[in-house]
PDB file of C-alpha atoms and ligand atoms in Angstrom:
ATOM      1  CA  MET A   1    -147.587   6.449  35.164  1.00 85.00           C
ATOM      2  CA  TYR A   2    -148.198   2.684  35.213  1.00 90.00           C
ATOM      3  CA  GLU A   3    -148.294   2.679  31.440  1.00 93.00           C
ATOM      4  CA  LYS A   4    -144.890   4.365  31.363  1.00 95.00           C
ATOM      5  CA  ILE A   5    -143.486   1.723  33.746  1.00 96.00           C
ATOM      6  CA  LYS A   6    -144.909  -1.021  31.490  1.00 95.00           C
ATOM      7  CA  ASN A   7    -143.432   0.545  28.301  1.00 96.00           C
ATOM      8  CA  SER A   8    -139.946   0.801  29.819  1.00 97.00           C
ATOM      9  CA  ALA A   9    -140.209  -2.833  31.204  1.00 97.00           C
ATOM     10  CA  ASN A  10    -141.343  -4.144  27.843  1.00 96.00           C
ATOM     11  CA  TYR A  11    -138.337  -2.598  26.183  1.00 97.00           C
ATOM     12  CA  ILE A  12    -135.877  -4.160  28.679  1.00 97.00           C
ATOM     13  CA  THR A  13    -137.624  -7.543  28.696  1.00 96.00           C
ATOM     14  CA  ARG A  14    -136.685  -8.013  25.044  1.00 94.00           C
ATOM     15  CA  PHE A  15    -132.986  -8.300  26.215  1.00 94.00           C
ATOM     16  CA  LEU A  16    -133.720 -10.976  28.849  1.00 95.00           C
ATOM     17  CA  GLU A  17    -134.115 -13.829  26.338  1.00 91.00           C
ATOM     18  CA  ASN A  18    -137.008 -15.440  28.235  1.00 92.00           C
ATOM     19  CA  GLU A  19    -134.839 -15.927  31.340  1.00 93.00           C
ATOM     20  CA  LYS A  20    -135.929 -14.900  34.795  1.00 95.00           C
ATOM     21  CA  TYR A  21    -134.162 -12.007  36.484  1.00 97.00           C
ATOM     22  CA  THR A  22    -135.195 -11.664  40.125  1.00 97.00           C
ATOM     23  CA  ILE A  23    -132.162  -9.869  41.510  1.00 98.00           C
ATOM     24  CA  GLY A  24    -131.624  -6.113  41.010  1.00 97.00           C
ATOM     25  CA  ILE A  25    -128.572  -4.121  42.123  1.00 96.00           C
ATOM     26  CA  ILE A  26    -128.070  -0.381  42.291  1.00 95.00           C
ATOM     27  CA  LEU A  27    -124.333   0.267  41.941  1.00 91.00           C
ATOM     28  CA  GLY A  28    -123.843   3.327  44.104  1.00 82.00           C
ATOM     29  CA  THR A  29    -120.484   4.454  45.505  1.00 70.00           C
ATOM     30  CA  GLY A  30    -118.544   1.464  46.480  1.00 62.00           C
ATOM     31  CA  LEU A  31    -120.143  -0.832  43.994  1.00 73.00           C
ATOM     32  CA  GLY A  32    -119.192   0.651  40.612  1.00 78.00           C
ATOM     33  CA  GLU A  33    -116.400  -1.913  40.270  1.00 81.00           C
ATOM     34  CA  LEU A  34    -118.908  -4.699  40.738  1.00 87.00           C
ATOM     35  CA  GLY A  35    -120.091  -3.881  37.235  1.00 88.00           C
ATOM     36  CA  LYS A  36    -116.780  -5.233  35.935  1.00 88.00           C
ATOM     37  CA  SER A  37    -117.306  -8.571  37.700  1.00 91.00           C
ATOM     38  CA  ILE A  38    -120.674  -9.181  36.027  1.00 94.00           C
ATOM     39  CA  GLU A  39    -120.570 -11.484  33.011  1.00 95.00           C
ATOM     40  CA  ILE A  40    -122.409  -9.032  30.895  1.00 96.00           C
ATOM     41  CA  LYS A  41    -124.808 -10.155  28.226  1.00 96.00           C
ATOM     42  CA  HIS A  42    -126.279  -6.715  27.449  1.00 96.00           C
ATOM     43  CA  THR A  43    -125.504  -3.123  28.259  1.00 95.00           C
ATOM     44  CA  ILE A  44    -128.455  -0.833  27.759  1.00 95.00           C
ATOM     45  CA  PRO A  45    -127.724   2.900  28.020  1.00 92.00           C
ATOM     46  CA  TYR A  46    -130.460   4.677  30.033  1.00 92.00           C
ATOM     47  CA  ALA A  47    -130.895   7.046  27.119  1.00 89.00           C
ATOM     48  CA  ALA A  48    -132.177   4.120  24.991  1.00 92.00           C
ATOM     49  CA  ILE A  49    -134.864   3.079  27.503  1.00 93.00           C
ATOM     50  CA  PRO A  50    -138.170   4.785  26.913  1.00 94.00           C
ATOM     51  CA  ASN A  51    -139.161   7.137  29.777  1.00 93.00           C
ATOM     52  CA  PHE A  52    -135.900   6.679  31.713  1.00 91.00           C
ATOM     53  CA  PRO A  53    -134.390   9.786  33.230  1.00 87.00           C
ATOM     54  CA  VAL A  54    -130.799  10.547  32.151  1.00 72.00           C
ATOM     55  CA  SER A  55    -127.867  10.651  34.648  1.00 61.00           C
ATOM     56  CA  THR A  56    -126.108  13.958  35.022  1.00 61.00           C
ATOM     57  CA  VAL A  57    -123.565  13.478  37.820  1.00 57.00           C
ATOM     58  CA  GLN A  58    -119.831  13.297  37.008  1.00 56.00           C
ATOM     59  CA  GLY A  59    -118.456   9.865  37.745  1.00 50.00           C
ATOM     60  CA  HIS A  60    -121.838   8.162  37.580  1.00 54.00           C
ATOM     61  CA  LYS A  61    -122.502   6.124  34.540  1.00 70.00           C
ATOM     62  CA  GLY A  62    -125.972   5.536  33.134  1.00 87.00           C
ATOM     63  CA  ASN A  63    -126.331   1.938  31.958  1.00 91.00           C
ATOM     64  CA  LEU A  64    -128.410  -1.040  32.746  1.00 94.00           C
ATOM     65  CA  LEU A  65    -126.196  -4.153  32.907  1.00 95.00           C
ATOM     66  CA  ILE A  66    -127.856  -7.488  32.239  1.00 97.00           C
ATOM     67  CA  GLY A  67    -125.845 -10.596  33.021  1.00 97.00           C
ATOM     68  CA  LYS A  68    -124.616 -13.109  35.521  1.00 96.00           C
ATOM     69  CA  PHE A  69    -123.025 -12.424  38.929  1.00 96.00           C
ATOM     70  CA  GLY A  70    -122.343 -14.967  41.635  1.00 95.00           C
ATOM     71  CA  GLY A  71    -123.857 -17.538  39.364  1.00 95.00           C
ATOM     72  CA  LYS A  72    -127.181 -15.760  39.264  1.00 96.00           C
ATOM     73  CA  ASN A  73    -128.982 -13.636  36.729  1.00 97.00           C
ATOM     74  CA  VAL A  74    -128.777  -9.960  37.804  1.00 97.00           C
ATOM     75  CA  ILE A  75    -129.883  -6.608  36.446  1.00 97.00           C
ATOM     76  CA  ALA A  76    -127.623  -3.855  37.696  1.00 96.00           C
ATOM     77  CA  MET A  77    -128.115  -0.107  37.520  1.00 94.00           C
ATOM     78  CA  GLN A  78    -124.779   1.509  36.780  1.00 90.00           C
ATOM     79  CA  GLY A  79    -125.718   4.979  37.980  1.00 87.00           C
ATOM     80  CA  ARG A  80    -128.671   6.128  39.930  1.00 89.00           C
ATOM     81  CA  PHE A  81    -130.827   9.273  40.066  1.00 91.00           C
ATOM     82  CA  HIS A  82    -130.385  11.627  42.956  1.00 92.00           C
ATOM     83  CA  TYR A  83    -133.007  14.088  44.244  1.00 95.00           C
ATOM     84  CA  TYR A  84    -130.295  16.821  44.421  1.00 93.00           C
ATOM     85  CA  GLU A  85    -129.839  16.578  40.676  1.00 90.00           C
ATOM     86  CA  GLY A  86    -133.271  18.111  40.282  1.00 91.00           C
ATOM     87  CA  TYR A  87    -135.338  15.085  39.441  1.00 92.00           C
ATOM     88  CA  PRO A  88    -138.739  14.840  41.035  1.00 94.00           C
ATOM     89  CA  MET A  89    -139.067  11.823  43.435  1.00 96.00           C
ATOM     90  CA  GLN A  90    -141.171   9.910  40.951  1.00 95.00           C
ATOM     91  CA  GLU A  91    -138.246  10.043  38.491  1.00 94.00           C
ATOM     92  CA  VAL A  92    -135.609   9.235  41.135  1.00 95.00           C
ATOM     93  CA  THR A  93    -137.528   6.034  41.912  1.00 97.00           C
ATOM     94  CA  PHE A  94    -138.876   5.241  38.406  1.00 97.00           C
ATOM     95  CA  PRO A  95    -136.179   2.653  37.607  1.00 97.00           C
ATOM     96  CA  VAL A  96    -136.945   0.660  40.798  1.00 98.00           C
ATOM     97  CA  ARG A  97    -140.585   0.380  39.649  1.00 97.00           C
ATOM     98  CA  VAL A  98    -139.394  -0.753  36.235  1.00 97.00           C
ATOM     99  CA  LEU A  99    -137.107  -3.456  37.756  1.00 98.00           C
ATOM    100  CA  HIS A 100    -140.123  -4.726  39.716  1.00 98.00           C
ATOM    101  CA  GLU A 101    -142.287  -4.817  36.604  1.00 97.00           C
ATOM    102  CA  ILE A 102    -139.578  -6.925  34.916  1.00 97.00           C
ATOM    103  CA  GLY A 103    -139.731  -9.454  37.723  1.00 97.00           C
ATOM    104  CA  VAL A 104    -137.042  -8.350  40.184  1.00 98.00           C
ATOM    105  CA  LYS A 105    -137.911  -9.432  43.693  1.00 98.00           C
ATOM    106  CA  GLN A 106    -134.739  -8.584  45.651  1.00 98.00           C
ATOM    107  CA  LEU A 107    -133.133  -5.145  45.522  1.00 98.00           C
ATOM    108  CA  PHE A 108    -129.495  -4.670  46.601  1.00 97.00           C
ATOM    109  CA  VAL A 109    -128.130  -1.090  46.967  1.00 96.00           C
ATOM    110  CA  SER A 110    -124.990   0.582  48.101  1.00 93.00           C
ATOM    111  CA  ASN A 111    -124.054   4.154  48.846  1.00 94.00           C
ATOM    112  CA  ALA A 112    -121.404   6.408  50.329  1.00 92.00           C
ATOM    113  CA  ALA A 113    -122.242   7.850  53.698  1.00 94.00           C
ATOM    114  CA  GLY A 114    -120.832  10.033  56.420  1.00 94.00           C
ATOM    115  CA  GLY A 115    -120.262   8.106  59.624  1.00 95.00           C
ATOM    116  CA  VAL A 116    -122.237   9.838  62.346  1.00 96.00           C
ATOM    117  CA  ASN A 117    -121.737   7.019  64.892  1.00 96.00           C
ATOM    118  CA  THR A 118    -118.490   8.073  66.600  1.00 93.00           C
ATOM    119  CA  SER A 119    -117.126   4.516  66.688  1.00 93.00           C
ATOM    120  CA  PHE A 120    -117.175   4.193  62.890  1.00 94.00           C
ATOM    121  CA  LEU A 121    -113.912   4.449  60.964  1.00 90.00           C
ATOM    122  CA  THR A 122    -113.623   5.601  57.342  1.00 89.00           C
ATOM    123  CA  GLY A 123    -113.557   2.743  54.859  1.00 90.00           C
ATOM    124  CA  GLU A 124    -115.780   0.500  57.010  1.00 93.00           C
ATOM    125  CA  LEU A 125    -118.851  -1.132  55.606  1.00 95.00           C
ATOM    126  CA  MET A 126    -122.216  -0.656  57.392  1.00 97.00           C
ATOM    127  CA  ILE A 127    -125.196  -2.976  56.902  1.00 98.00           C
ATOM    128  CA  ILE A 128    -128.205  -0.704  56.837  1.00 98.00           C
ATOM    129  CA  THR A 129    -130.700  -2.058  59.385  1.00 98.00           C
ATOM    130  CA  ASP A 130    -133.151   0.811  59.102  1.00 98.00           C
ATOM    131  CA  HIS A 131    -133.480   4.336  57.822  1.00 98.00           C
ATOM    132  CA  ILE A 132    -134.721   7.782  58.712  1.00 98.00           C
ATOM    133  CA  ASN A 133    -136.351   9.646  55.840  1.00 98.00           C
ATOM    134  CA  LEU A 134    -135.395  13.315  55.968  1.00 98.00           C
ATOM    135  CA  PHE A 135    -136.009  14.093  52.303  1.00 98.00           C
ATOM    136  CA  PRO A 136    -138.425  17.065  51.785  1.00 97.00           C
ATOM    137  CA  GLU A 137    -140.575  15.130  49.352  1.00 96.00           C
ATOM    138  CA  HIS A 138    -142.024  11.647  49.690  1.00 97.00           C
ATOM    139  CA  PRO A 139    -141.764   9.293  46.716  1.00 97.00           C
ATOM    140  CA  LEU A 140    -145.278   7.924  47.349  1.00 97.00           C
ATOM    141  CA  ARG A 141    -146.927  11.329  47.610  1.00 96.00           C
ATOM    142  CA  GLY A 142    -149.882  11.700  45.183  1.00 95.00           C
ATOM    143  CA  LYS A 143    -152.365   9.216  43.841  1.00 94.00           C
ATOM    144  CA  ASN A 144    -151.495   5.721  44.949  1.00 96.00           C
ATOM    145  CA  LEU A 145    -150.753   3.193  42.217  1.00 94.00           C
ATOM    146  CA  ASP A 146    -152.942   0.397  43.613  1.00 94.00           C
ATOM    147  CA  GLU A 147    -151.430  -2.017  41.034  1.00 93.00           C
ATOM    148  CA  LEU A 148    -148.135  -1.635  42.777  1.00 96.00           C
ATOM    149  CA  GLY A 149    -148.930  -1.472  46.510  1.00 97.00           C
ATOM    150  CA  PRO A 150    -151.064  -0.212  49.267  1.00 97.00           C
ATOM    151  CA  ARG A 151    -151.742   3.515  50.043  1.00 97.00           C
ATOM    152  CA  PHE A 152    -150.157   3.260  53.516  1.00 97.00           C
ATOM    153  CA  PRO A 153    -147.286   0.719  53.275  1.00 97.00           C
ATOM    154  CA  GLY A 154    -145.581  -0.394  56.417  1.00 96.00           C
ATOM    155  CA  MET A 155    -141.866   0.302  56.842  1.00 97.00           C
ATOM    156  CA  THR A 156    -140.940  -2.054  59.621  1.00 96.00           C
ATOM    157  CA  GLU A 157    -138.283  -4.501  58.428  1.00 95.00           C
ATOM    158  CA  ALA A 158    -137.639  -2.256  55.340  1.00 98.00           C
ATOM    159  CA  TYR A 159    -134.241  -3.926  55.235  1.00 98.00           C
ATOM    160  CA  SER A 160    -134.760  -7.689  55.143  1.00 98.00           C
ATOM    161  CA  PRO A 161    -133.669  -9.447  58.321  1.00 98.00           C
ATOM    162  CA  ARG A 162    -133.159 -12.595  56.286  1.00 98.00           C
ATOM    163  CA  LEU A 163    -130.719 -10.876  53.883  1.00 98.00           C
ATOM    164  CA  ILE A 164    -128.999  -9.178  56.858  1.00 98.00           C
ATOM    165  CA  ARG A 165    -128.459 -12.599  58.446  1.00 98.00           C
ATOM    166  CA  ILE A 166    -127.010 -14.011  55.216  1.00 98.00           C
ATOM    167  CA  ALA A 167    -124.764 -10.929  54.894  1.00 98.00           C
ATOM    168  CA  GLU A 168    -123.430 -11.420  58.390  1.00 97.00           C
ATOM    169  CA  GLU A 169    -122.578 -15.054  57.633  1.00 97.00           C
ATOM    170  CA  CYS A 170    -120.824 -14.015  54.424  1.00 97.00           C
ATOM    171  CA  GLY A 171    -118.904 -11.273  56.189  1.00 97.00           C
ATOM    172  CA  ARG A 172    -117.605 -13.850  58.692  1.00 97.00           C
ATOM    173  CA  LYS A 173    -116.651 -16.214  55.958  1.00 97.00           C
ATOM    174  CA  LEU A 174    -114.833 -13.646  53.931  1.00 96.00           C
ATOM    175  CA  ASN A 175    -113.279 -11.957  56.958  1.00 96.00           C
ATOM    176  CA  ILE A 176    -114.985  -8.608  56.147  1.00 96.00           C
ATOM    177  CA  ASN A 177    -115.698  -6.453  59.122  1.00 95.00           C
ATOM    178  CA  LEU A 178    -119.311  -5.267  59.023  1.00 97.00           C
ATOM    179  CA  ARG A 179    -120.953  -2.630  61.156  1.00 97.00           C
ATOM    180  CA  HIS A 180    -124.701  -2.193  61.564  1.00 98.00           C
ATOM    181  CA  GLY A 181    -126.620   1.011  61.677  1.00 98.00           C
ATOM    182  CA  VAL A 182    -129.406   3.387  60.777  1.00 98.00           C
ATOM    183  CA  TYR A 183    -129.040   5.425  57.507  1.00 98.00           C
ATOM    184  CA  ALA A 184    -130.423   8.967  57.570  1.00 98.00           C
ATOM    185  CA  GLY A 185    -131.183  10.124  54.048  1.00 98.00           C
ATOM    186  CA  LEU A 186    -131.381  13.842  53.231  1.00 97.00           C
ATOM    187  CA  GLN A 187    -131.436  15.803  50.066  1.00 97.00           C
ATOM    188  CA  GLY A 188    -127.952  17.406  49.875  1.00 94.00           C
ATOM    189  CA  PRO A 189    -126.085  18.418  47.820  1.00 94.00           C
ATOM    190  CA  SER A 190    -124.244  20.346  50.505  1.00 94.00           C
ATOM    191  CA  PHE A 191    -122.632  18.189  53.185  1.00 92.00           C
ATOM    192  CA  GLU A 192    -123.969  18.766  56.671  1.00 93.00           C
ATOM    193  CA  THR A 193    -122.877  21.406  59.161  1.00 92.00           C
ATOM    194  CA  PRO A 194    -121.421  20.234  62.476  1.00 91.00           C
ATOM    195  CA  ALA A 195    -124.736  21.117  64.092  1.00 93.00           C
ATOM    196  CA  GLU A 196    -126.591  19.043  61.558  1.00 95.00           C
ATOM    197  CA  TYR A 197    -124.333  15.989  61.994  1.00 94.00           C
ATOM    198  CA  ASN A 198    -124.913  16.288  65.713  1.00 94.00           C
ATOM    199  CA  TRP A 199    -128.679  16.490  65.200  1.00 96.00           C
ATOM    200  CA  ILE A 200    -128.649  13.334  63.068  1.00 97.00           C
ATOM    201  CA  ARG A 201    -126.681  11.562  65.790  1.00 96.00           C
ATOM    202  CA  VAL A 202    -129.243  12.708  68.396  1.00 96.00           C
ATOM    203  CA  ILE A 203    -132.209  11.462  66.369  1.00 98.00           C
ATOM    204  CA  GLY A 204    -130.671   8.000  65.996  1.00 97.00           C
ATOM    205  CA  GLY A 205    -128.688   8.035  62.777  1.00 98.00           C
ATOM    206  CA  ASP A 206    -125.411   6.162  62.431  1.00 98.00           C
ATOM    207  CA  ALA A 207    -124.646   7.297  58.905  1.00 98.00           C
ATOM    208  CA  VAL A 208    -125.954   9.981  56.580  1.00 97.00           C
ATOM    209  CA  GLY A 209    -126.187  10.269  52.842  1.00 97.00           C
ATOM    210  CA  MET A 210    -128.139  11.572  49.895  1.00 96.00           C
ATOM    211  CA  SER A 211    -129.680   8.449  48.256  1.00 96.00           C
ATOM    212  CA  THR A 212    -131.226   5.063  48.920  1.00 97.00           C
ATOM    213  CA  VAL A 213    -134.170   6.053  51.145  1.00 98.00           C
ATOM    214  CA  PRO A 214    -136.529   6.946  48.228  1.00 98.00           C
ATOM    215  CA  GLU A 215    -135.540   3.775  46.335  1.00 98.00           C
ATOM    216  CA  ILE A 216    -136.167   1.541  49.387  1.00 98.00           C
ATOM    217  CA  ILE A 217    -139.522   3.100  50.170  1.00 98.00           C
ATOM    218  CA  VAL A 218    -140.722   2.526  46.594  1.00 98.00           C
ATOM    219  CA  ALA A 219    -139.337  -0.994  46.611  1.00 98.00           C
ATOM    220  CA  ARG A 220    -141.014  -1.848  49.930  1.00 98.00           C
ATOM    221  CA  HIS A 221    -144.310  -0.357  48.637  1.00 98.00           C
ATOM    222  CA  MET A 222    -144.140  -3.146  46.052  1.00 98.00           C
ATOM    223  CA  ASP A 223    -142.997  -5.688  48.644  1.00 97.00           C
ATOM    224  CA  MET A 224    -139.473  -6.199  47.270  1.00 98.00           C
ATOM    225  CA  GLU A 225    -136.939  -7.713  49.596  1.00 98.00           C
ATOM    226  CA  CYS A 226    -134.282  -5.062  50.201  1.00 98.00           C
ATOM    227  CA  PHE A 227    -130.646  -4.971  51.335  1.00 98.00           C
ATOM    228  CA  GLY A 228    -128.329  -2.011  51.620  1.00 97.00           C
ATOM    229  CA  ILE A 229    -124.716  -1.269  52.584  1.00 96.00           C
ATOM    230  CA  SER A 230    -123.092   2.063  53.244  1.00 95.00           C
ATOM    231  CA  VAL A 231    -119.359   2.760  52.793  1.00 93.00           C
ATOM    232  CA  ILE A 232    -118.364   5.111  55.556  1.00 93.00           C
ATOM    233  CA  THR A 233    -116.381   7.560  53.485  1.00 89.00           C
ATOM    234  CA  ASN A 234    -115.921  10.316  56.082  1.00 89.00           C
ATOM    235  CA  SER A 235    -116.069  10.593  59.827  1.00 84.00           C
ATOM    236  CA  THR A 236    -118.245  13.358  61.267  1.00 84.00           C
ATOM    237  CA  ALA A 237    -117.012  12.810  64.844  1.00 75.00           C
ATOM    238  CA  SER A 238    -115.050  16.041  65.258  1.00 65.00           C
ATOM    239  CA  PRO A 239    -115.015  19.442  63.597  1.00 61.00           C
ATOM    240  CA  GLU A 240    -111.544  18.665  62.128  1.00 61.00           C
ATOM    241  CA  ALA A 241    -112.728  15.346  60.748  1.00 59.00           C
ATOM    242  CA  ILE A 242    -115.893  16.854  59.293  1.00 64.00           C
ATOM    243  CA  LYS A 243    -114.307  18.842  56.512  1.00 65.00           C
ATOM    244  CA  THR A 244    -115.904  16.551  53.974  1.00 65.00           C
ATOM    245  CA  ASN A 245    -115.289  16.862  50.279  1.00 72.00           C
ATOM    246  CA  HIS A 246    -116.434  14.882  47.233  1.00 76.00           C
ATOM    247  CA  THR A 247    -112.910  13.672  46.218  1.00 74.00           C
ATOM    248  CA  GLU A 248    -112.384  12.164  49.595  1.00 73.00           C
ATOM    249  CA  VAL A 249    -115.727  10.478  49.468  1.00 71.00           C
ATOM    250  CA  GLN A 250    -114.833   8.989  46.047  1.00 75.00           C
ATOM    251  CA  ASP A 251    -111.353   7.905  47.104  1.00 75.00           C
ATOM    252  CA  ILE A 252    -112.498   6.051  50.216  1.00 74.00           C
ATOM    253  CA  GLY A 253    -115.388   4.634  48.180  1.00 73.00           C
ATOM    254  CA  LYS A 254    -112.790   3.114  45.838  1.00 75.00           C
ATOM    255  CA  THR A 255    -110.799   1.397  48.605  1.00 82.00           C
ATOM    256  CA  ALA A 256    -113.994  -0.358  49.759  1.00 85.00           C
ATOM    257  CA  GLN A 257    -114.854  -1.652  46.271  1.00 88.00           C
ATOM    258  CA  PRO A 258    -113.132  -5.066  46.407  1.00 91.00           C
ATOM    259  CA  ARG A 259    -114.708  -5.909  49.783  1.00 92.00           C
ATOM    260  CA  MET A 260    -118.063  -4.731  48.697  1.00 92.00           C
ATOM    261  CA  THR A 261    -117.941  -6.668  45.481  1.00 93.00           C
ATOM    262  CA  ALA A 262    -116.807  -9.909  47.233  1.00 95.00           C
ATOM    263  CA  LEU A 263    -119.534  -9.520  49.855  1.00 96.00           C
ATOM    264  CA  PHE A 264    -122.372  -8.979  47.335  1.00 96.00           C
ATOM    265  CA  ARG A 265    -121.115 -11.854  45.213  1.00 96.00           C
ATOM    266  CA  GLU A 266    -121.137 -14.226  48.134  1.00 97.00           C
ATOM    267  CA  ILE A 267    -124.628 -13.125  49.316  1.00 97.00           C
ATOM    268  CA  ILE A 268    -126.106 -13.349  45.828  1.00 97.00           C
ATOM    269  CA  SER A 269    -124.557 -16.771  45.251  1.00 97.00           C
ATOM    270  CA  ARG A 270    -126.419 -18.059  48.332  1.00 96.00           C
ATOM    271  CA  LEU A 271    -129.863 -16.926  47.156  1.00 94.00           C
TER     272      LEU A 271
HETATM  273  N1  HPA B   1    -123.147  13.631  54.200  1.00 53.55           N
HETATM  274  C1  HPA B   1    -124.049  13.328  53.266  1.00 53.55           C
HETATM  275  N2  HPA B   1    -123.772  12.505  52.251  1.00 53.55           N
HETATM  276  C2  HPA B   1    -122.573  11.893  52.246  1.00 53.55           C
HETATM  277  C3  HPA B   1    -121.630  12.189  53.231  1.00 53.55           C
HETATM  278  C4  HPA B   1    -121.935  13.084  54.305  1.00 53.55           C
HETATM  279  O1  HPA B   1    -121.119  13.372  55.183  1.00 53.55           O
HETATM  280  N3  HPA B   1    -120.566  11.404  52.951  1.00 53.55           N
HETATM  281  C5  HPA B   1    -120.805  10.739  51.784  1.00 53.55           C
HETATM  282  N4  HPA B   1    -122.060  11.018  51.384  1.00 53.55           N
END
């Protein structure tokens, strides 16, 4: 496994022209547009990278973008791998390990999520302060890769309090309203039943989605500093509101893009 990570990292490193890249971004829903704001030096299709899984979901591109954003060198994943697509957890999280091997120290992610907290409105942005892992498989299950991190990594402060503080300052400066909350991650691909949304609310979730948690666990295993934002694409507050569909999730995701891009640019420019 570690050899595979190194092979992929070596391939990508050739495009970095001896410059340092310490910032990684996963462009989930709400951040796809950010890709257009990067001064791109190289676009590497996932299919060209040795050992990389290949993206299958409609509307998700599969490229690694290498360039400058907010005045900093960044590597952005345009398209992520979801567990519901059928990949084992080790493949879902493989790119995060490769980013770390390249030298990435800070990981920024975004996602679309259902707002379980009844005060959340659709289109709002939620800073992820913590998560609840409800996936049926753990990304660190199996032999521990001691080169990468400990067998039993801690998960307190999985989302960097320092980056959250910077994000709050940036939100104030840019006049972007930011909520805070706990992201519950589960496998999908079906949206939740009313009873399931209620259960997530009862166990302490504010938002629910189908990504992010495995990536953050693997990143924290390697001691990367993590930051995540959810776009609240649908409210789960009432049975009428719950009738979630993918088109609606994508549409609301799009309206959040300019705010999300501006916020990430401001945060990254301050690092
Ligand atoms: N549930 C799970 N994932 C989601 C949702 C939801 O309601 N909305 C957007 N992604």
